[in-house]
């Protein structure tokens, strides 16, 4: 499945670093999402963008900063992260805000040292 | 608030045996229900979904699921498991808010297939 791509696939960073995760969807969708998947916990929705506008911030700490320059691209900028932020970060997209089905990318495995 | 429960954290079945993964949800309105599968190191792949209509839905890879409103359940089944089905399976309920559609996931069931 190459409809939603994410780079990098793996990332190791120190707590003082700044890095960015990138997501790109090739499906012509208008809604994009960031999720966090930690061990032994359900997927947690972080952010929702519809037509480039942020419509949901699920009480995410400000050290995570999303950016959606157009409907095909979504970024997650990371700075001064904590070790507990280590997780798999998944991007998803759907046709639009009223389209129920979300399609996921392969994720970025993040390790914060 | 909506929630999803997958009571089985791990399940082991023999190849060729039948499979049923349980999912119960809590939601005040008619839910949209999904099953996703995640192989190691991969993202989530949609297996099937229920929006309305026939309560028995067919998905990819020979999977099916049945929506039972009276039991608030959406169990996933497969009549004969293949070794390649070993993965983690997630049930999710979808709903709409002012911010668009959202998914609430269960904690997942890890499926092991014995040869």
PDB file of C-alpha atoms in Angstrom:
ATOM      1  CA  UNK A   1       0.000   0.000   0.000  1.00  0.00           C
ATOM      2  CA  UNK A   2       1.672   3.241  -1.103  1.00  0.00           C
ATOM      3  CA  UNK A   3      -1.315   5.557  -0.805  1.00  0.00           C
ATOM      4  CA  UNK A   4       0.094   7.168   2.333  1.00  0.00           C
ATOM      5  CA  UNK A   5       3.850   7.444   2.785  1.00  0.00           C
ATOM      6  CA  UNK A   6       5.821   8.528   5.816  1.00  0.00           C
ATOM      7  CA  UNK A   7       9.446   9.534   6.232  1.00  0.00           C
ATOM      8  CA  UNK A   8      11.651   8.763   7.941  1.00  0.00           C
ATOM      9  CA  UNK A   9      10.629   5.256   8.934  1.00  0.00           C
ATOM     10  CA  UNK A  10      12.895   5.310  11.963  1.00  0.00           C
ATOM     11  CA  UNK A  11      14.247   8.240  13.967  1.00  0.00           C
ATOM     12  CA  UNK A  12      16.470   8.493  17.014  1.00  0.00           C
ATOM     13  CA  UNK A  13      16.805  11.884  18.628  1.00  0.00           C
ATOM     14  CA  UNK A  14      18.056  13.481  21.793  1.00  0.00           C
ATOM     15  CA  UNK A  15      15.851  15.539  24.032  1.00  0.00           C
ATOM     16  CA  UNK A  16      17.371  18.785  22.801  1.00  0.00           C
ATOM     17  CA  UNK A  17      17.082  18.002  19.094  1.00  0.00           C
ATOM     18  CA  UNK A  18      14.599  19.361  16.598  1.00  0.00           C
ATOM     19  CA  UNK A  19      13.311  17.027  13.943  1.00  0.00           C
ATOM     20  CA  UNK A  20      10.323  16.720  11.637  1.00  0.00           C
ATOM     21  CA  UNK A  21       8.176  13.828  10.489  1.00  0.00           C
ATOM     22  CA  UNK A  22       6.688  13.959   7.032  1.00  0.00           C
ATOM     23  CA  UNK A  23       3.528  12.393   5.659  1.00  0.00           C
ATOM     24  CA  UNK A  24       2.312  12.464   2.083  1.00  0.00           C
ATOM     25  CA  UNK A  25      -0.896  11.029   0.694  1.00  0.00           C
ATOM     26  CA  UNK A  26      -1.397  10.183  -2.957  1.00  0.00           C
ATOM     27  CA  UNK A  27      -5.128   9.475  -2.711  1.00  0.00           C
ATOM     28  CA  UNK A  28      -6.576  12.906  -3.417  1.00  0.00           C
ATOM     29  CA  UNK A  29      -7.903  13.108   0.126  1.00  0.00           C
ATOM     30  CA  UNK A  30      -8.715  16.300   1.999  1.00  0.00           C
ATOM     31  CA  UNK A  31      -8.417  15.219   5.623  1.00  0.00           C
ATOM     32  CA  UNK A  32      -5.222  14.116   7.362  1.00  0.00           C
ATOM     33  CA  UNK A  33      -4.477  12.851  10.844  1.00  0.00           C
ATOM     34  CA  UNK A  34      -1.602  12.211  13.234  1.00  0.00           C
ATOM     35  CA  UNK A  35      -1.831   9.337  15.697  1.00  0.00           C
ATOM     36  CA  UNK A  36       0.525   8.130  18.407  1.00  0.00           C
ATOM     37  CA  UNK A  37       0.836   4.395  19.061  1.00  0.00           C
ATOM     38  CA  UNK A  38       2.554   3.441  22.294  1.00  0.00           C
ATOM     39  CA  UNK A  39       3.116  -0.055  23.575  1.00  0.00           C
ATOM     40  CA  UNK A  40       0.103  -1.543  25.375  1.00  0.00           C
ATOM     41  CA  UNK A  41      -2.063   1.506  24.714  1.00  0.00           C
ATOM     42  CA  UNK A  42      -4.738   2.223  22.135  1.00  0.00           C
ATOM     43  CA  UNK A  43      -3.908   4.501  19.257  1.00  0.00           C
ATOM     44  CA  UNK A  44      -4.226   8.088  20.352  1.00  0.00           C
ATOM     45  CA  UNK A  45      -5.490  10.720  17.949  1.00  0.00           C
ATOM     46  CA  UNK A  46      -3.254  13.790  18.099  1.00  0.00           C
ATOM     47  CA  UNK A  47      -4.311  16.187  15.344  1.00  0.00           C
ATOM     48  CA  UNK A  48      -6.865  16.441  12.558  1.00  0.00           C
ATOM     49  CA  UNK A  49      -6.611  18.634   9.489  1.00  0.00           C
ATOM     50  CA  UNK A  50      -9.461  19.198   7.059  1.00  0.00           C
ATOM     51  CA  UNK A  51      -8.721  21.117   3.879  1.00  0.00           C
ATOM     52  CA  UNK A  52      -5.416  22.300   5.420  1.00  0.00           C
ATOM     53  CA  UNK A  53      -7.117  23.705   8.500  1.00  0.00           C
ATOM     54  CA  UNK A  54      -6.517  22.191  11.925  1.00  0.00           C
ATOM     55  CA  UNK A  55      -9.847  21.063  13.326  1.00  0.00           C
ATOM     56  CA  UNK A  56      -8.713  18.926  16.237  1.00  0.00           C
ATOM     57  CA  UNK A  57      -5.919  19.133  18.782  1.00  0.00           C
ATOM     58  CA  UNK A  58      -6.360  16.358  21.279  1.00  0.00           C
ATOM     59  CA  UNK A  59      -4.594  18.112  24.160  1.00  0.00           C
ATOM     60  CA  UNK A  60      -1.205  17.450  22.637  1.00  0.00           C
ATOM     61  CA  UNK A  61       1.821  19.077  24.329  1.00  0.00           C
ATOM     62  CA  UNK A  62       3.262  22.059  22.505  1.00  0.00           C
ATOM     63  CA  UNK A  63       6.549  20.231  21.894  1.00  0.00           C
ATOM     64  CA  UNK A  64       4.603  18.617  19.017  1.00  0.00           C
ATOM     65  CA  UNK A  65       3.813  21.144  16.307  1.00  0.00           C
ATOM     66  CA  UNK A  66       1.871  20.065  13.211  1.00  0.00           C
ATOM     67  CA  UNK A  67       1.915  21.755   9.846  1.00  0.00           C
ATOM     68  CA  UNK A  68      -0.283  21.129   6.823  1.00  0.00           C
ATOM     69  CA  UNK A  69       0.860  23.236   3.843  1.00  0.00           C
ATOM     70  CA  UNK A  70      -1.589  21.547   1.451  1.00  0.00           C
ATOM     71  CA  UNK A  71      -4.050  18.683   1.430  1.00  0.00           C
ATOM     72  CA  UNK A  72      -1.397  16.172   0.368  1.00  0.00           C
ATOM     73  CA  UNK A  73       1.294  16.890   2.950  1.00  0.00           C
ATOM     74  CA  UNK A  74       1.353  16.826   6.711  1.00  0.00           C
ATOM     75  CA  UNK A  75       4.311  17.433   8.980  1.00  0.00           C
ATOM     76  CA  UNK A  76       4.912  16.925  12.670  1.00  0.00           C
ATOM     77  CA  UNK A  77       7.675  19.121  14.027  1.00  0.00           C
ATOM     78  CA  UNK A  78       9.349  17.829  17.170  1.00  0.00           C
ATOM     79  CA  UNK A  79      11.392  19.738  19.712  1.00  0.00           C
ATOM     80  CA  UNK A  80      12.580  19.142  23.274  1.00  0.00           C
ATOM     81  CA  UNK A  81      10.854  15.779  23.412  1.00  0.00           C
ATOM     82  CA  UNK A  82      10.818  13.485  26.414  1.00  0.00           C
ATOM     83  CA  UNK A  83      11.686   9.770  26.524  1.00  0.00           C
ATOM     84  CA  UNK A  84       8.000   8.962  27.046  1.00  0.00           C
ATOM     85  CA  UNK A  85       7.345  10.411  23.601  1.00  0.00           C
ATOM     86  CA  UNK A  86       9.048   7.379  22.085  1.00  0.00           C
ATOM     87  CA  UNK A  87       6.383   5.627  20.035  1.00  0.00           C
ATOM     88  CA  UNK A  88       5.173   4.819  16.538  1.00  0.00           C
ATOM     89  CA  UNK A  89       3.682   7.899  14.910  1.00  0.00           C
ATOM     90  CA  UNK A  90       1.087   7.109  12.304  1.00  0.00           C
ATOM     91  CA  UNK A  91      -0.341   9.378   9.675  1.00  0.00           C
ATOM     92  CA  UNK A  92      -3.723   8.741   8.070  1.00  0.00           C
ATOM     93  CA  UNK A  93      -5.948  10.373   5.508  1.00  0.00           C
ATOM     94  CA  UNK A  94      -9.586  10.256   4.474  1.00  0.00           C
ATOM     95  CA  UNK A  95     -11.547  11.636   1.565  1.00  0.00           C
ATOM     96  CA  UNK A  96     -12.968  14.437   3.629  1.00  0.00           C
ATOM     97  CA  UNK A  97     -14.275  15.352   7.044  1.00  0.00           C
ATOM     98  CA  UNK A  98     -17.473  13.406   6.430  1.00  0.00           C
ATOM     99  CA  UNK A  99     -15.748  10.349   4.999  1.00  0.00           C
ATOM    100  CA  UNK A 100     -15.529   7.654   7.567  1.00  0.00           C
ATOM    101  CA  UNK A 101     -12.705   5.487   6.287  1.00  0.00           C
ATOM    102  CA  UNK A 102      -9.141   6.412   7.150  1.00  0.00           C
ATOM    103  CA  UNK A 103      -6.115   5.018   5.364  1.00  0.00           C
ATOM    104  CA  UNK A 104      -2.872   4.731   7.260  1.00  0.00           C
ATOM    105  CA  UNK A 105       0.778   5.109   6.415  1.00  0.00           C
ATOM    106  CA  UNK A 106       3.487   2.741   7.684  1.00  0.00           C
ATOM    107  CA  UNK A 107       4.483   5.000  10.546  1.00  0.00           C
ATOM    108  CA  UNK A 108       7.673   6.528  11.914  1.00  0.00           C
ATOM    109  CA  UNK A 109       9.263   4.675  14.797  1.00  0.00           C
ATOM    110  CA  UNK A 110      10.640   7.383  17.113  1.00  0.00           C
ATOM    111  CA  UNK A 111      13.098   6.821  19.920  1.00  0.00           C
ATOM    112  CA  UNK A 112      13.915   9.723  22.224  1.00  0.00           C
ATOM    113  CA  UNK A 113      17.087   9.306  24.244  1.00  0.00           C
TER     114      UNK A 113
ATOM    115  CA  UNK B   1     -17.872   8.844  25.683  1.00  0.00           C
ATOM    116  CA  UNK B   2     -17.237   6.188  23.125  1.00  0.00           C
ATOM    117  CA  UNK B   3     -14.957   3.242  23.893  1.00  0.00           C
ATOM    118  CA  UNK B   4     -13.844  -0.027  22.362  1.00  0.00           C
ATOM    119  CA  UNK B   5     -12.943  -3.179  24.250  1.00  0.00           C
ATOM    120  CA  UNK B   6     -10.969  -6.051  22.835  1.00  0.00           C
ATOM    121  CA  UNK B   7     -10.947  -8.516  25.722  1.00  0.00           C
ATOM    122  CA  UNK B   8      -8.316 -10.867  24.297  1.00  0.00           C
ATOM    123  CA  UNK B   9      -4.810  -9.453  24.332  1.00  0.00           C
ATOM    124  CA  UNK B  10      -3.266 -12.574  22.782  1.00  0.00           C
ATOM    125  CA  UNK B  11      -4.806 -15.441  20.829  1.00  0.00           C
ATOM    126  CA  UNK B  12      -3.049 -18.506  19.442  1.00  0.00           C
ATOM    127  CA  UNK B  13      -4.671 -20.720  16.822  1.00  0.00           C
ATOM    128  CA  UNK B  14      -3.418 -23.529  14.635  1.00  0.00           C
ATOM    129  CA  UNK B  15      -3.159 -22.990  10.924  1.00  0.00           C
ATOM    130  CA  UNK B  16      -6.367 -24.085   9.271  1.00  0.00           C
ATOM    131  CA  UNK B  17      -8.451 -23.571  12.397  1.00  0.00           C
ATOM    132  CA  UNK B  18     -11.251 -21.063  12.629  1.00  0.00           C
ATOM    133  CA  UNK B  19     -10.788 -17.689  14.275  1.00  0.00           C
ATOM    134  CA  UNK B  20     -12.984 -15.254  16.129  1.00  0.00           C
ATOM    135  CA  UNK B  21     -11.683 -12.005  17.586  1.00  0.00           C
ATOM    136  CA  UNK B  22     -14.004 -10.180  19.931  1.00  0.00           C
ATOM    137  CA  UNK B  23     -14.829  -6.508  19.943  1.00  0.00           C
ATOM    138  CA  UNK B  24     -17.342  -4.643  22.084  1.00  0.00           C
ATOM    139  CA  UNK B  25     -18.062  -0.972  21.797  1.00  0.00           C
ATOM    140  CA  UNK B  26     -19.801   1.723  23.734  1.00  0.00           C
ATOM    141  CA  UNK B  27     -21.369   4.520  21.736  1.00  0.00           C
ATOM    142  CA  UNK B  28     -24.637   6.393  22.077  1.00  0.00           C
ATOM    143  CA  UNK B  29     -25.628   6.456  18.426  1.00  0.00           C
ATOM    144  CA  UNK B  30     -25.353   4.114  15.465  1.00  0.00           C
ATOM    145  CA  UNK B  31     -21.661   3.433  15.145  1.00  0.00           C
ATOM    146  CA  UNK B  32     -19.369   3.133  12.218  1.00  0.00           C
ATOM    147  CA  UNK B  33     -17.190   0.095  12.936  1.00  0.00           C
ATOM    148  CA  UNK B  34     -13.866  -0.978  11.528  1.00  0.00           C
ATOM    149  CA  UNK B  35     -11.315  -3.732  11.771  1.00  0.00           C
ATOM    150  CA  UNK B  36      -7.705  -2.976  10.931  1.00  0.00           C
ATOM    151  CA  UNK B  37      -4.689  -5.287  10.854  1.00  0.00           C
ATOM    152  CA  UNK B  38      -1.108  -4.317  11.610  1.00  0.00           C
ATOM    153  CA  UNK B  39       1.871  -6.467  10.688  1.00  0.00           C
ATOM    154  CA  UNK B  40       5.175  -5.904  12.506  1.00  0.00           C
ATOM    155  CA  UNK B  41       6.774  -2.622  11.530  1.00  0.00           C
ATOM    156  CA  UNK B  42       3.833  -1.649   9.352  1.00  0.00           C
ATOM    157  CA  UNK B  43       0.924   0.731   9.483  1.00  0.00           C
ATOM    158  CA  UNK B  44      -2.714  -0.243   9.774  1.00  0.00           C
ATOM    159  CA  UNK B  45      -4.474  -1.898   6.866  1.00  0.00           C
ATOM    160  CA  UNK B  46      -8.256  -1.757   6.634  1.00  0.00           C
ATOM    161  CA  UNK B  47      -9.826  -5.239   6.686  1.00  0.00           C
ATOM    162  CA  UNK B  48     -13.497  -4.295   6.625  1.00  0.00           C
ATOM    163  CA  UNK B  49     -16.016  -1.745   7.786  1.00  0.00           C
ATOM    164  CA  UNK B  50     -19.659  -1.485   8.766  1.00  0.00           C
ATOM    165  CA  UNK B  51     -21.701   1.628   8.163  1.00  0.00           C
ATOM    166  CA  UNK B  52     -25.268   0.403   7.745  1.00  0.00           C
ATOM    167  CA  UNK B  53     -27.350  -2.270   6.053  1.00  0.00           C
ATOM    168  CA  UNK B  54     -26.406  -5.938   6.131  1.00  0.00           C
ATOM    169  CA  UNK B  55     -24.967  -6.725   9.534  1.00  0.00           C
ATOM    170  CA  UNK B  56     -22.594  -9.342   8.130  1.00  0.00           C
ATOM    171  CA  UNK B  57     -19.803  -7.648   6.249  1.00  0.00           C
ATOM    172  CA  UNK B  58     -17.123  -9.213   4.118  1.00  0.00           C
ATOM    173  CA  UNK B  59     -13.584  -7.948   4.003  1.00  0.00           C
ATOM    174  CA  UNK B  60     -10.273  -8.684   2.435  1.00  0.00           C
ATOM    175  CA  UNK B  61      -8.186 -11.807   3.008  1.00  0.00           C
ATOM    176  CA  UNK B  62     -11.276 -13.931   3.716  1.00  0.00           C
ATOM    177  CA  UNK B  63     -12.296 -12.073   6.879  1.00  0.00           C
ATOM    178  CA  UNK B  64     -15.857 -11.219   7.861  1.00  0.00           C
ATOM    179  CA  UNK B  65     -17.454  -9.478  10.802  1.00  0.00           C
ATOM    180  CA  UNK B  66     -20.952  -9.369  12.217  1.00  0.00           C
ATOM    181  CA  UNK B  67     -22.525  -6.333  13.824  1.00  0.00           C
ATOM    182  CA  UNK B  68     -24.844  -7.220  16.702  1.00  0.00           C
ATOM    183  CA  UNK B  69     -26.523  -4.138  18.062  1.00  0.00           C
ATOM    184  CA  UNK B  70     -28.133  -5.967  20.995  1.00  0.00           C
ATOM    185  CA  UNK B  71     -24.700  -7.102  22.187  1.00  0.00           C
ATOM    186  CA  UNK B  72     -22.784  -3.979  21.140  1.00  0.00           C
ATOM    187  CA  UNK B  73     -20.369  -6.286  19.402  1.00  0.00           C
ATOM    188  CA  UNK B  74     -18.526  -6.449  16.113  1.00  0.00           C
ATOM    189  CA  UNK B  75     -16.585  -9.709  16.158  1.00  0.00           C
ATOM    190  CA  UNK B  76     -14.132 -10.612  13.431  1.00  0.00           C
ATOM    191  CA  UNK B  77     -14.107 -14.134  12.007  1.00  0.00           C
ATOM    192  CA  UNK B  78     -12.220 -16.241   9.543  1.00  0.00           C
ATOM    193  CA  UNK B  79     -13.108 -19.877   8.807  1.00  0.00           C
ATOM    194  CA  UNK B  80      -9.545 -21.067   8.158  1.00  0.00           C
ATOM    195  CA  UNK B  81      -6.499 -19.171   9.368  1.00  0.00           C
ATOM    196  CA  UNK B  82      -3.296 -18.977   7.365  1.00  0.00           C
ATOM    197  CA  UNK B  83       0.156 -18.505   8.855  1.00  0.00           C
ATOM    198  CA  UNK B  84       0.354 -15.102   7.143  1.00  0.00           C
ATOM    199  CA  UNK B  85      -2.576 -13.899   9.260  1.00  0.00           C
ATOM    200  CA  UNK B  86      -0.302 -13.604  12.287  1.00  0.00           C
ATOM    201  CA  UNK B  87      -0.461  -9.902  13.174  1.00  0.00           C
ATOM    202  CA  UNK B  88      -2.157  -7.493  15.525  1.00  0.00           C
ATOM    203  CA  UNK B  89      -5.819  -6.713  14.967  1.00  0.00           C
ATOM    204  CA  UNK B  90      -7.549  -3.510  15.983  1.00  0.00           C
ATOM    205  CA  UNK B  91     -11.228  -2.786  16.253  1.00  0.00           C
ATOM    206  CA  UNK B  92     -12.334   0.840  16.012  1.00  0.00           C
ATOM    207  CA  UNK B  93     -15.527   2.870  16.270  1.00  0.00           C
ATOM    208  CA  UNK B  94     -15.938   5.984  14.185  1.00  0.00           C
ATOM    209  CA  UNK B  95     -18.033   9.006  14.912  1.00  0.00           C
ATOM    210  CA  UNK B  96     -18.404  12.581  13.749  1.00  0.00           C
ATOM    211  CA  UNK B  97     -17.606  15.702  15.690  1.00  0.00           C
ATOM    212  CA  UNK B  98     -17.343  19.327  14.715  1.00  0.00           C
ATOM    213  CA  UNK B  99     -13.756  18.615  13.734  1.00  0.00           C
ATOM    214  CA  UNK B 100     -14.636  15.832  11.352  1.00  0.00           C
ATOM    215  CA  UNK B 101     -14.675  12.091  11.688  1.00  0.00           C
ATOM    216  CA  UNK B 102     -12.714  10.467  14.513  1.00  0.00           C
ATOM    217  CA  UNK B 103     -11.761   6.908  15.342  1.00  0.00           C
ATOM    218  CA  UNK B 104     -11.506   5.369  18.784  1.00  0.00           C
ATOM    219  CA  UNK B 105      -9.439   2.196  18.830  1.00  0.00           C
ATOM    220  CA  UNK B 106      -9.294  -0.820  21.075  1.00  0.00           C
ATOM    221  CA  UNK B 107      -6.009  -1.970  22.543  1.00  0.00           C
ATOM    222  CA  UNK B 108      -5.606  -4.691  19.935  1.00  0.00           C
ATOM    223  CA  UNK B 109      -5.429  -8.489  19.836  1.00  0.00           C
ATOM    224  CA  UNK B 110      -2.151 -10.144  18.946  1.00  0.00           C
ATOM    225  CA  UNK B 111      -2.757 -13.236  16.821  1.00  0.00           C
ATOM    226  CA  UNK B 112      -0.209 -16.039  16.738  1.00  0.00           C
ATOM    227  CA  UNK B 113      -0.609 -18.874  14.258  1.00  0.00           C
ATOM    228  CA  UNK B 114       0.927 -22.249  15.007  1.00  0.00           C
ATOM    229  CA  UNK B 115       1.986 -24.363  12.061  1.00  0.00           C
TER     230      UNK B 115
END
